[in-house]
Every structure is written in C-alpha cells, then in structure tokens.
Coordinates of C-alpha atoms and ligand atoms in Angstrom, one line a residue:
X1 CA 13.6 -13.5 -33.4
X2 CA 9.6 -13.9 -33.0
X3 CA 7.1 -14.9 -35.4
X4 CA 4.2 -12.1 -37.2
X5 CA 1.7 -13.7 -34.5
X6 CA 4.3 -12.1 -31.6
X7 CA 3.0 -8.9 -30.1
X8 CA 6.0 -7.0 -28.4
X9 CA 4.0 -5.0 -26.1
X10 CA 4.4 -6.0 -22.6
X11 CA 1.4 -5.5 -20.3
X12 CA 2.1 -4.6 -16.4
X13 CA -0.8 -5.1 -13.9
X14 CA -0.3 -2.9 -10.8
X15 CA 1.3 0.6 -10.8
X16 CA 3.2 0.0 -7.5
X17 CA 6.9 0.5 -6.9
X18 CA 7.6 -3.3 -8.6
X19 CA 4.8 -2.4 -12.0
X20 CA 6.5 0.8 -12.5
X21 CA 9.8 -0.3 -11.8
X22 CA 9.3 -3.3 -14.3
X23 CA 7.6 -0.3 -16.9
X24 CA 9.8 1.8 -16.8
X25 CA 12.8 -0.5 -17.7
X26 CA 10.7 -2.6 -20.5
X27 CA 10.0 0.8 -22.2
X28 CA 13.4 2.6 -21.4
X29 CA 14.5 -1.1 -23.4
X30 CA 12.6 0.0 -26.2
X31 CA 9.2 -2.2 -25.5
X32 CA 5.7 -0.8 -25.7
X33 CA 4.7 -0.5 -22.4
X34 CA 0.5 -0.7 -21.2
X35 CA 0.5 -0.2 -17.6
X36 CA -3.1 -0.9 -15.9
X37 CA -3.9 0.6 -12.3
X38 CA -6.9 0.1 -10.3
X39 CA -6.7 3.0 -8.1
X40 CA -6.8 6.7 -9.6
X41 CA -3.0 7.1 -9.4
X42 CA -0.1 5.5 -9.4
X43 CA 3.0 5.0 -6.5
X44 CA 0.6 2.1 -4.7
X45 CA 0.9 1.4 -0.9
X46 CA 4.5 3.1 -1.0
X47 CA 2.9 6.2 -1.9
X48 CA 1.0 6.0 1.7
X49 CA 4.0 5.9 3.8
X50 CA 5.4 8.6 5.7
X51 CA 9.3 7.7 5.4
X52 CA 10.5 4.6 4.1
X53 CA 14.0 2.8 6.0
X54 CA 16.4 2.2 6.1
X55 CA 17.3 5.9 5.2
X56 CA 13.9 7.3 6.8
X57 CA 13.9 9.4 3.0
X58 CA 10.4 10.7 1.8
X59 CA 8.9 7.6 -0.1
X60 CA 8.7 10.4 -3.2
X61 CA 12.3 9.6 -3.6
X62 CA 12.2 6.8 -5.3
X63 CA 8.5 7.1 -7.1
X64 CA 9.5 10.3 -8.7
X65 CA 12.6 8.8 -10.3
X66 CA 9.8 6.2 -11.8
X67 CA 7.5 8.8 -12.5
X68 CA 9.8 11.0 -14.3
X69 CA 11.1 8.0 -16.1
X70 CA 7.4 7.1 -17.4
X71 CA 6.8 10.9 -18.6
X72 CA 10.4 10.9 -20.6
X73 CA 8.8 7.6 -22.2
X74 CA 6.7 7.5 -25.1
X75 CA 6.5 3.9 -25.3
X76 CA 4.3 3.6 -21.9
X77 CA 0.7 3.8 -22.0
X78 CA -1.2 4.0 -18.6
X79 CA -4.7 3.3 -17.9
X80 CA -5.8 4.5 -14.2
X81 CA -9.0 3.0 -12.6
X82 CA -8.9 -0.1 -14.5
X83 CA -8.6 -3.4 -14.2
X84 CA -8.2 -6.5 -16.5
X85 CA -11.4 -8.6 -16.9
X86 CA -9.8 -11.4 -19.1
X87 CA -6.7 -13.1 -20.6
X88 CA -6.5 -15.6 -23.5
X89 CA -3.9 -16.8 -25.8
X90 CA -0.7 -17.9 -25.1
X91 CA 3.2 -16.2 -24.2
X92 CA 3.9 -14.0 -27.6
X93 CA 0.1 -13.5 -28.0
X94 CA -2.3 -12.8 -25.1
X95 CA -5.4 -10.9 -25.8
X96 CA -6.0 -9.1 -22.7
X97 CA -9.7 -7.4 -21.7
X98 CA -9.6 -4.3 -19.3
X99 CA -12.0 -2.3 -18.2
X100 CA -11.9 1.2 -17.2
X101 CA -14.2 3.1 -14.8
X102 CA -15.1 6.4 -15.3
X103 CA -12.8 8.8 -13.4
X104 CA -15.3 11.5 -14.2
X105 CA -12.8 14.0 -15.2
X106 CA -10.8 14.3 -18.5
X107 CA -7.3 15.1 -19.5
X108 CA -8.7 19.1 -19.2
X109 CA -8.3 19.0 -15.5
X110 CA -5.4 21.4 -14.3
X111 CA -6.0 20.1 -10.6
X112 CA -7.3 24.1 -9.6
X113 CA -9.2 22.8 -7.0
X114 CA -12.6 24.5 -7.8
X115 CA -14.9 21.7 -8.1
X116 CA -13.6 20.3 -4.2
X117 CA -15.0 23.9 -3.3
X118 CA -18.2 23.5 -4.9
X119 CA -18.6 20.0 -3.5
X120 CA -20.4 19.6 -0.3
X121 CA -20.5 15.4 -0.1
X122 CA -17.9 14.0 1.6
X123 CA -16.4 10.8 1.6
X124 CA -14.1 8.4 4.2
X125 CA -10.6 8.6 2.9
X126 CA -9.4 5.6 0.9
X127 CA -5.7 7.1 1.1
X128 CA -6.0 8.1 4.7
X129 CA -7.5 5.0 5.8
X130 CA -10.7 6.1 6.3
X131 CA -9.4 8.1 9.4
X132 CA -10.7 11.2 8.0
X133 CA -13.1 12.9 5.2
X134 CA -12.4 14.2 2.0
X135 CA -14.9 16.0 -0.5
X136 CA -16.4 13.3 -2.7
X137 CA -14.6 15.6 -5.7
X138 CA -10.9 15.0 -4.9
X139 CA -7.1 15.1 -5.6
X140 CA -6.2 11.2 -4.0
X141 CA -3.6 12.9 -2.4
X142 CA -0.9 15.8 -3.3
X143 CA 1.8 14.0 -4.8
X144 CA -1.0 12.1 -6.7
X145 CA 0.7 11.3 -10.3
X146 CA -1.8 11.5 -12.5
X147 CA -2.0 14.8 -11.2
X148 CA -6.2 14.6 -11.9
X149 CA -8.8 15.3 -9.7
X150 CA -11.8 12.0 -9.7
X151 CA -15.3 12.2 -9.0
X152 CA -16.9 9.4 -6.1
X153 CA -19.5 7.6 -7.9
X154 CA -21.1 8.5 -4.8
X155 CA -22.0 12.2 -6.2
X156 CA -22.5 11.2 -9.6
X157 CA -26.8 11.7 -9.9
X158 CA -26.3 14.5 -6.8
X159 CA -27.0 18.3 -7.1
X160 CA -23.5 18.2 -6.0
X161 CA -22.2 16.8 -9.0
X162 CA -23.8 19.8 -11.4
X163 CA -22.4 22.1 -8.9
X164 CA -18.8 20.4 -9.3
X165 CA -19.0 20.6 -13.0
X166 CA -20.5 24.0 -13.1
X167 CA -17.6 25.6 -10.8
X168 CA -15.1 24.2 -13.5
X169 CA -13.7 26.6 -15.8
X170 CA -11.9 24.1 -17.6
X171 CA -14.6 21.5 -19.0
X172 CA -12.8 19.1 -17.1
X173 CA -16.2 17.5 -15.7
X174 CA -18.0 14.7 -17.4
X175 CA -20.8 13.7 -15.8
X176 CA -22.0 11.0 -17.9
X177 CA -18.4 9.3 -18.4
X178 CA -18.9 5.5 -18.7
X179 CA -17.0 2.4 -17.9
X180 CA -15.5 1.4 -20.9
X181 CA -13.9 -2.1 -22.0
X182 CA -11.6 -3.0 -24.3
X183 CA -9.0 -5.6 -25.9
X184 CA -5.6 -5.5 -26.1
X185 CA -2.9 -8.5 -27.7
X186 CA 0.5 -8.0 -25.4
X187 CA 3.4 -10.6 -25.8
X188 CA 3.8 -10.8 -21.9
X189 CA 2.1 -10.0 -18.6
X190 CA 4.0 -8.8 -15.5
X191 CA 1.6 -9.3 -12.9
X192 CA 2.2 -6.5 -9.8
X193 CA -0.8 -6.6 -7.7
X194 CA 1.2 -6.4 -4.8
X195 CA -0.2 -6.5 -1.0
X196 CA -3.4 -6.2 1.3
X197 CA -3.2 -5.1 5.2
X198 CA -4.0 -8.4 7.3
X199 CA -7.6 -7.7 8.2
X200 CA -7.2 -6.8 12.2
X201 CA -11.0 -7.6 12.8
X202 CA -10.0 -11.4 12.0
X203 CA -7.7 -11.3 15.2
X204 CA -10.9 -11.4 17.6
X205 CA -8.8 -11.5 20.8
X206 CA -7.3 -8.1 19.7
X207 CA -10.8 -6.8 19.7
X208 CA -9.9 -3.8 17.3
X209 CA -13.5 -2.7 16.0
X210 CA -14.2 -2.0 20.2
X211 CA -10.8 -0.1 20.5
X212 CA -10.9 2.9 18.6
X213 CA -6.8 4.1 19.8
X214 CA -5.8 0.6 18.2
X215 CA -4.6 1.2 14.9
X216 CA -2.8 -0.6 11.9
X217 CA 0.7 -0.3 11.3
X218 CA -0.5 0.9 7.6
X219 CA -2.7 3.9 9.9
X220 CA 0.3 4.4 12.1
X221 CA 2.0 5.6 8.5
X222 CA -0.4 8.2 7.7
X223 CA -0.8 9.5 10.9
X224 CA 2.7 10.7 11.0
X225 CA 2.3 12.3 7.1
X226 CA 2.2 15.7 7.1
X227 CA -0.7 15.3 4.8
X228 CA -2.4 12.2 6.8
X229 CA -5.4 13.0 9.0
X230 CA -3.9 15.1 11.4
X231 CA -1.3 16.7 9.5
X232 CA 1.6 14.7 10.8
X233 CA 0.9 15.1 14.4
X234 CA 0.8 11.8 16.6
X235 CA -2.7 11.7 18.5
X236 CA -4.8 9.5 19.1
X237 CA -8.2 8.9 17.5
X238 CA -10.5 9.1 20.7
X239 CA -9.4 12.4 21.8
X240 CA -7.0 14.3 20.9
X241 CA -4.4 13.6 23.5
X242 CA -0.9 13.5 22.2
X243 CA 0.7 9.8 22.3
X244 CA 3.3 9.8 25.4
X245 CA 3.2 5.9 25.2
X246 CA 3.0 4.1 22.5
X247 CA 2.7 0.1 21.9
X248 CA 3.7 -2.1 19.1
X249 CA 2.2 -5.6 18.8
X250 CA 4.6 -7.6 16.8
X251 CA 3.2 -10.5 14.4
X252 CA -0.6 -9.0 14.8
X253 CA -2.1 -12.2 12.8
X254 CA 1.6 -13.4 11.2
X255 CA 3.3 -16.3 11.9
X256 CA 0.3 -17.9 13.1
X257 CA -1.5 -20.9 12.0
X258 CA -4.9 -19.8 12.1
X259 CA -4.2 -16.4 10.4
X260 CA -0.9 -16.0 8.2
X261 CA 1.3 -19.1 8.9
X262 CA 4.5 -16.7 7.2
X263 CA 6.6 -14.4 8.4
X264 CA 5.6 -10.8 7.0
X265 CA 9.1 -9.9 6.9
X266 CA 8.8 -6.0 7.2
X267 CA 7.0 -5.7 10.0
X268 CA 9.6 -5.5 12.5
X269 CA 11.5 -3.1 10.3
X270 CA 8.0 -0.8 9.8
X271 CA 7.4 -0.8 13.9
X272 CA 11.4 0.4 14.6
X273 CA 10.8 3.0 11.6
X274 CA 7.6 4.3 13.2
X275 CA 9.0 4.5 16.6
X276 CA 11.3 7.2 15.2
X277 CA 8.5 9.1 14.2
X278 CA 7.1 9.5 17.2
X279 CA 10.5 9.8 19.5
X280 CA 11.1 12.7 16.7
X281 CA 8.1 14.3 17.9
X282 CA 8.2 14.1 21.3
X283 CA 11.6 13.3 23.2
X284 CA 9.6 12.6 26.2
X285 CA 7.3 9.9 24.9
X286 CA 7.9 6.4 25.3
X287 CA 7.9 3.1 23.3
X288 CA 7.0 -0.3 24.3
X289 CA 8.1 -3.2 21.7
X290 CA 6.2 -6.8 22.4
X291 CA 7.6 -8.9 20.0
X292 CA 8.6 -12.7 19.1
X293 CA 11.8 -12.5 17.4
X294 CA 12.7 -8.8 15.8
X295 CA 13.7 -9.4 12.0
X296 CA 15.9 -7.2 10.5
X297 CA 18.9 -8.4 8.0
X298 CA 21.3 -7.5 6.8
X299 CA 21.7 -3.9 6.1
X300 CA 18.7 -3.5 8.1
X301 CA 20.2 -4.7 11.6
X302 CA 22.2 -1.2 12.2
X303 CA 19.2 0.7 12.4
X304 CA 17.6 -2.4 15.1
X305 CA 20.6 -1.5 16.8
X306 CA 20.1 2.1 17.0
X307 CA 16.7 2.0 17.7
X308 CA 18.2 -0.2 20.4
X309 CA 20.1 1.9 22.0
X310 CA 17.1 4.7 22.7
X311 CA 16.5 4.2 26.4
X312 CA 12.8 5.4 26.0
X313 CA 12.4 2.2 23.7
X314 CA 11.7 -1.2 25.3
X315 CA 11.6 -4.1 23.5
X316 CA 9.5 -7.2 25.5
X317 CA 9.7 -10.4 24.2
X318 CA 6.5 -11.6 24.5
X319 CA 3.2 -13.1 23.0
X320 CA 0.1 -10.1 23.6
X321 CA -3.2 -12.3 24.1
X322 CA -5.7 -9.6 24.6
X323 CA -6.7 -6.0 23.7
X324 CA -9.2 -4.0 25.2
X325 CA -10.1 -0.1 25.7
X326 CA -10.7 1.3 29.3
X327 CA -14.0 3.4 28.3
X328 CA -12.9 6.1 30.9
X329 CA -9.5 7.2 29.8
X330 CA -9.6 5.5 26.7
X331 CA -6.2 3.7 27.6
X332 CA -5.1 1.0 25.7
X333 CA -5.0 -2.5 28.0
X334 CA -2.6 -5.6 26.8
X335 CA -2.4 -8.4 28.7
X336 CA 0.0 -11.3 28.1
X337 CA 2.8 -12.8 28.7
X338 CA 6.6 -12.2 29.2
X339 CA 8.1 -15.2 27.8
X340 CA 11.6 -14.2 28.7
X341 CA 10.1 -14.0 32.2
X342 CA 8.0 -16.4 32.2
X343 CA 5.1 -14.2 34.0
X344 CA 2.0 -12.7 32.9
X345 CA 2.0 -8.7 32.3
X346 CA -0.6 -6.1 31.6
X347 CA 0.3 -3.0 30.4
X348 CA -1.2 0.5 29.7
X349 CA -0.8 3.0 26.8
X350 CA -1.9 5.6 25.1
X351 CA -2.2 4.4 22.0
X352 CA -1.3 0.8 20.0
X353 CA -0.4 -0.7 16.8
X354 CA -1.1 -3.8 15.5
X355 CA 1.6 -4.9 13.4
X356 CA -0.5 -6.8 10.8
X357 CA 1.0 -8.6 7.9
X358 CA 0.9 -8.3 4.1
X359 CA -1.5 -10.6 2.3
X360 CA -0.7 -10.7 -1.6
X361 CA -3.9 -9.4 -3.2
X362 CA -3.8 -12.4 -5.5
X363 CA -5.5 -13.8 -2.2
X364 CA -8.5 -12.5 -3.3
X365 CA -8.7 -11.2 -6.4
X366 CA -7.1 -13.7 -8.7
X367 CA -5.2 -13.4 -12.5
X368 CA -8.6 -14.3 -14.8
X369 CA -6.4 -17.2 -16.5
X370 CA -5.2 -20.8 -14.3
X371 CA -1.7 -19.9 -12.6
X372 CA -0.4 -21.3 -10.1
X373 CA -0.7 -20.2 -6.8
X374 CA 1.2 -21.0 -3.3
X375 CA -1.1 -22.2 -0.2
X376 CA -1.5 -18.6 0.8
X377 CA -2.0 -16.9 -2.4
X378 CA 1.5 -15.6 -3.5
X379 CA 1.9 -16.4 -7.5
X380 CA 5.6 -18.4 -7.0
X381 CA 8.9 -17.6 -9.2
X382 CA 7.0 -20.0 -11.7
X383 CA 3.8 -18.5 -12.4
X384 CA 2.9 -22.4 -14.1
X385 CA 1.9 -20.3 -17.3
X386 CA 4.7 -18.9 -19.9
X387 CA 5.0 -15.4 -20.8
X388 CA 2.9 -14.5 -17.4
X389 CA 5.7 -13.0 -14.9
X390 CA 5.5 -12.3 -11.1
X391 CA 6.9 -9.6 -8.9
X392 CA 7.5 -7.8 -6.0
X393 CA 5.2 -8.4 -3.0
X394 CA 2.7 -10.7 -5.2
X395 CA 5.7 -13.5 -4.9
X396 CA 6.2 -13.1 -1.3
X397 CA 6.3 -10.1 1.8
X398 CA 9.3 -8.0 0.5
X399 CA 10.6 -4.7 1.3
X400 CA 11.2 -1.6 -1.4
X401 CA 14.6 -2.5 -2.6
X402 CA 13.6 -6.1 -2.9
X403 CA 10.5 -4.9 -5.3
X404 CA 13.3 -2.6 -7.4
X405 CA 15.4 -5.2 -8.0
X406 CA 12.4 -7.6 -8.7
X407 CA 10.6 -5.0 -11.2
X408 CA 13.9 -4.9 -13.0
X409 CA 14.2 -8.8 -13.4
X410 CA 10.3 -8.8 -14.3
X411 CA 11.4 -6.5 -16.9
X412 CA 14.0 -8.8 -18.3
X413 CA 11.8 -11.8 -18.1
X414 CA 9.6 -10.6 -19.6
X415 CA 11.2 -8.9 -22.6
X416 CA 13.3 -12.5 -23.1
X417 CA 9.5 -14.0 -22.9
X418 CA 8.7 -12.3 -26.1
X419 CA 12.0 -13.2 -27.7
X420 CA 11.6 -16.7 -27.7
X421 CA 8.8 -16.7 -29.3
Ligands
FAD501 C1 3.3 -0.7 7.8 C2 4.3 -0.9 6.6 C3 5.3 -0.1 6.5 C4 6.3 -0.3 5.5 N1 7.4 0.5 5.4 C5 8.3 0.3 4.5 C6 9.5 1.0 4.5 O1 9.7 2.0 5.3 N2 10.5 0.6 3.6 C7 10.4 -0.4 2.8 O2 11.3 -0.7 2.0 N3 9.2 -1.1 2.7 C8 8.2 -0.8 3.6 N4 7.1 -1.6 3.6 C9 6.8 -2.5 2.5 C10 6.3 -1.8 1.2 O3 5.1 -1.3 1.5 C11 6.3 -2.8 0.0 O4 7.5 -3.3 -0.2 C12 5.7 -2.2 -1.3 O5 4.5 -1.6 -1.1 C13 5.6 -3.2 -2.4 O6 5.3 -2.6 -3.6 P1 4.4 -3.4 -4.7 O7 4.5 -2.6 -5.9 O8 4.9 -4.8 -4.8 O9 2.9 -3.5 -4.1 P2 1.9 -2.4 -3.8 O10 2.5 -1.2 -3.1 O11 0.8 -3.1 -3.1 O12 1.4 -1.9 -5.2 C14 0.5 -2.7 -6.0 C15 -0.3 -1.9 -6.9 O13 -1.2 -2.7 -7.7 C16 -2.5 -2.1 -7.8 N5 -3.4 -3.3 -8.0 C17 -3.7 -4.2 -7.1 N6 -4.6 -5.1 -7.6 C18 -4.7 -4.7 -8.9 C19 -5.5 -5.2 -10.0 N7 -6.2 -6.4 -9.9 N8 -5.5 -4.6 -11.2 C20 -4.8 -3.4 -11.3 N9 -4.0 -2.9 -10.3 C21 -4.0 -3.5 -9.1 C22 -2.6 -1.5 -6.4 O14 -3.6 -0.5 -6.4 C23 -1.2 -0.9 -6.2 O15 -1.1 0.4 -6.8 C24 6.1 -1.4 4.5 C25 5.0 -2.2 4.7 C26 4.1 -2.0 5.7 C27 3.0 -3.0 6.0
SF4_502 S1 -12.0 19.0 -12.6 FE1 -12.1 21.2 -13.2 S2 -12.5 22.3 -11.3 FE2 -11.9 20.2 -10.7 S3 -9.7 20.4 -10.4 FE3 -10.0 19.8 -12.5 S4 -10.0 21.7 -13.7 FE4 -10.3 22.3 -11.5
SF4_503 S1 8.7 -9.2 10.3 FE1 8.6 -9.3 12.5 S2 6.5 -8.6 13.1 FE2 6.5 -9.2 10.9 S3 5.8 -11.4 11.0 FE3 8.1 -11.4 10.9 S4 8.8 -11.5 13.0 FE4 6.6 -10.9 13.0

C-alpha cells in the first residue's frame, strides 16, 4: 500500500459543513488532516442561518457535532484566514502553497472583549451582510469557533489599533503580524469552497440597489437571528416598521438563461422556512409566494404541505418582472404576471426577498491547478485530475444533509486516493 514518495495527509479547502464533515471523518480514520479556511472561523454559510429545515433546529446542531469532533482530534490541523496560492505534483504527492493573513491576534486571546471596547472604528458586517456595524476589533460572531477575536486591516496603522492592544491584558495583540506563506506535500485535496449569493444587482429589472426593503434570501436569514442586525426582530431596513406583509420572489436570477440557467434547488425550501419565521413572530402578518414551480422532495414535501395549509400564506404562480420602492411609504411595488390567470398583477408589501441562487465560488475564484469545470463553474463528480476530490455545494446547489453525506464520501475518496498510490 503506497510508495515512500506518498504523503498520507489529506488537505481540505473550505471549512463549511461538507470540509469539516470530510475532516473530521479522514482524521477520525486515522489521516492527518490540514484544513485551510478563508474566513476567520469556521461553520461557513451554514453558520449564518437562523434555523435550518427541515426540522427548523439551530444550525449549531450539526456544526458543533463537527466542531467537537475536530477538538477530540489530534490529527487535524486548521489554518483560518488562509488560502491556497498553488498546487503541483501529482495524486500521492501534491505540494500545496497557502498563504495566511494576519488575524492580528494570537492563540493568547480569551475572547474578553476588551479591545472591542477600546476600539472606536467600525466596520460593515461581513457576517451580517453588511446590514449593520461592528467594531473593526471583533468576535465574527458568538458561536465563532475559533473562539478568537481578529483585527480589520482597516485599523491596523490607526490610533485605534494601539488603543486595542493596550486595553489587552492578555498580549493577545500583534500589531505587526504578517502574511505568511508556506508549503505543504498532502496525498489528496478535497476541494470545499462551496457557494456565492447570486449577485441581485445583476437582475436590473429587480432594481435592488434603489430599493432598500428588498433583501436577499441570505439577509432574510440573519435578520431573523437573534444575533443578526436587529436581534431577531423582523423589520424592515427603511424604517423600522414591523413586516405585516412579506414577499418572496422565487428564482430571483435561477433558472434563467441570462443569469443562472440551473435550478438552485434550495431556494424554495429557504423561502417556506423563512416564512415560518416571520408567521412565528407575528400571527397577524401575511405571506405572499410568487413562484414558478415550488421544489421540495422528498422528505422535504411535508413541510411544503404545511406551510400550505397556513391560510395567511399565498402561493402565486407567477413570473415578477419588476421591482420598485414607493419613496413615500417605502412600500415594496411588484408588478407581473399571474400565469395561472393569465393577467397582469401588481402587488404591495412591506418588505421583499429576492430568492437568489447559489453560484459555486469555483465561479470565480478557481483551484490554482487545470480541473475541470462544468459550464457554470461547478467542479463535476470527476474533477479531470486524480487525487483532487469535490464536494458539497462546489459540485452542484445542495442542501445540508446532501453536503453530510457528500463530506463523508469526500472523505473516503480521498483516503482510497492515497491508497492506490
Ligand atoms: C437562503 C438560504 C437558506 C438556506 N437554508 C438552508 C436550510 O435551512 N437547510 C439546509 O439544509 N440548507 C440550507 N441552505 C443551503 C446551505 O446553505 C448549503 O447546503 C451549505 O451552506 C453548503 O455548505 P458547503 O460547506 O458546501 O458550502 P459553504 O457553506 O459555502 O462553505 C464553504 C466554506 O469554504 C470557504 N471558502 C470558500 N472559498 C475558499 C477558498 N478559496 N479557500 C479557503 N476557503 C474557502 C468559505 O469561507 C466557507 O467557509 C440554504 C441556502 C440558502 C441560499
Ligand atoms: S485580543 Fe485581548 S482584549 Fe481582545 S478579546 Fe482577545 S484577550 Fe481580550
Ligand atoms: S429551488 Fe425553487 S426558487 Fe430555487 S431555482 Fe429551483 S424552483 Fe427556483
């Protein structure tokens, strides 16, 4: 089984529910395990959900377990705020090149708090969207694992950034950290970079940067969180006013030729989650549904059903044409058409949501070595390149029990990768 030249480590790209899924069962197999995240903690877009369907649970559920898993492990490495630069060599031997930004803070850091009280800057967001402001010394959120605080770059050279480090007891605060970039031989890559929101500013007709109560179905997440921009509560942006209508626009830029010619396939299931959120909140409010076809298999067609049922729901089947804002009551206007009707309709609510589809973030920011790559960016089953494996959502739009079962086969793949070598 393997020659000298086979390296048994097994390098996972993404720390999203399908990397740590597929680290976790590599290492718990007995495989060294490097796992290399971009952002400053792990759990990806799942991590940003309020409650995840079909059982509405706390996405924590299900990251924790990974979490835990990785902390019981020695055989996993992690690497936060990096990213790999370049791959060479072949399945059994890859030398990979990542580079790591400087977080700012070291492994000293006990998460008090101190410096964020120091810190006057603030900064837009990244976890919330950019629908509110956090100080530019910050936790990424308060389930973050690593539980670490990061420095913006935007401080660093700022009086702010002395008065971070000196209000930290710990030592914690390195101001002159630097990007660092090293090389690494792994016997296999899982690649995990998982998904992008569908940029709503590309669907022009929707005119979203001109209607500030039109959100994303990604925005529509945190804004139910208890810790999202409003602490869980359901207003809308413009003023305040709590949502007593809200509208979902179905295949916002999917299943269209001149955007994403696929089917998402979760959006229908997010928008019928989401609805719960707000019918939770307010058993008065009501819930318009224009949509194409509603796609939910499976398992996933009782809780259509129930949703269904709600009498404050309507579902229109329908195609929306155009958005706009009435600057006086900051109403949301769609216009369309009913095509079960076959009439035109314009309708008014507080508040809508675009429900944009998942682009895989190979899209743009591709593997540094030639796979192959389907017309819209998704590395296929056969990534054309041995020994480099993809999952989850960066083989096609899948839900988080899909991604599970795809980081466990990752795992395998990879781990028989290495032992044909
Ligand atoms: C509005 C909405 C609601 C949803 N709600 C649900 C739900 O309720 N239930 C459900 O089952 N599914 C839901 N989904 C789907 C769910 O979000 C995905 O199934 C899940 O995020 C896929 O996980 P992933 O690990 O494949 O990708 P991601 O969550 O995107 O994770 C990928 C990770 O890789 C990192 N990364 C990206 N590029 C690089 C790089 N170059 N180098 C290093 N790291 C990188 C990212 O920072 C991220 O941490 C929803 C989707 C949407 C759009
Ligand atoms: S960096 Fe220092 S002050 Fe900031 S949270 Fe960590 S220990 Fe506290
Ligand atoms: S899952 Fe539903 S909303 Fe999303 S693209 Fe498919 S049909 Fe449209």
């Amino acid at each position: 089984m393997g020659d000298e030249k086979t390296t048994q480590t097994i390098l996972v790209v993404g720390g999203g529910i399908s990397g740590t899924t597929a680290a976790v069962e590599a290492a718990e197999a007995g495989h060294d395990v490097v796992l290399v995240e971009k952002n400053p903690y792990l759990g990806g877009r799942v991590a940003q959900m309020h409650q995840y369907f079909p059982k509405l649970c706390p996405p924590y559920c299900g990251l924790e377990i990974n979490f835990r898993r990785m902390k019981q492990s020695p055989n996993v490495r992690l690497f936060t705020l990096s990213e790999i630069e370049g791959i060479s060599g072949e399945e059994g031997n890859f030398e990979v090149t990542i580079k790591t930004s400087p977080r700012y803070v070291n492994e000293k850091c006990t998460a008090c708090g101190k410096c964020a009280d120091a810190c006057e800057l603030e900064i837009d967001n990244p976890f919330n969207y950019g629908m509110d402001k956090i100080k530019a010394a910050y936790l990424p959120h308060i389930m973050a694992f690593p539980t670490r605080y990061t420095l913006a770059p935007e401080v660093i050279g700022t009086e702010d950034a002395q008065k971070c480090k000196d209000a930290c007891d710990y030592d914690a605060i390195v101001l002159d950290m630097e990007a660092q970039t090293f090389t690494l031989n792994v016997g296999a890559i899982v690649w995990a970079s998982g998904w992008e929101p569908y940029d709503p500013a590309k669907l022009d007709y929707y005119n979203y940067d001109d209607c500030s109560n039109l959100i994303t179905n990604v925005m529509m997440d945190r804004l139910a969180a208890v810790n999202g921009p409003t602490g869980g509560k359901i207003i809308r942006p413009s003023d305040g006013k709590p949502v007593e209508h809200l509208a979902f626009v179905q295949c916002a830029g999917s299943r269209d030729e001149n955007h994403l010619a696929y089917c998402s396939d979760i959006c229908c299931m997010a928008s019928l989650k989401q609805a719960t959120y707000l019918r939770e909140q307010n058993p008065e409010a009501r819930i318009t549904i224009f949509f194409i076809d509603i796609r939910a298999m499976e398992r996933l067609e009782d809780f259509y059903v129930k949703i269904q049922a709600d009498d404050k729901v309507t579902f229109v089947k329908s195609k929306i044409a155009k958005i706009t804002q009435d600057p006086e009551t900051g109403d949301v206007i769609l216009e369309g058409e009913d095509t079960m009707l076959a009439q035109k309709i314009e309708v008014k609510a507080d508040m809508a949501v675009l429900a944009t589809g998942m682009v895989p973030s190979t899209a743009a920011r591709k593997v540094p070595l030639e796979v192959a790559y389907d017309e819209y960016g998704f590395i296929p089953k056969d990534s054309g390149v041995a020994g480099i494996i993809s999952v989850g959502t960066g083989k096609r739009p899948s839900n988080v029990s899909s991604c599970v079962q795809s980081g466990t086969a990752a795992a395998l793949k990879a781990i028989q990768s290495i032992s044909r070598r």
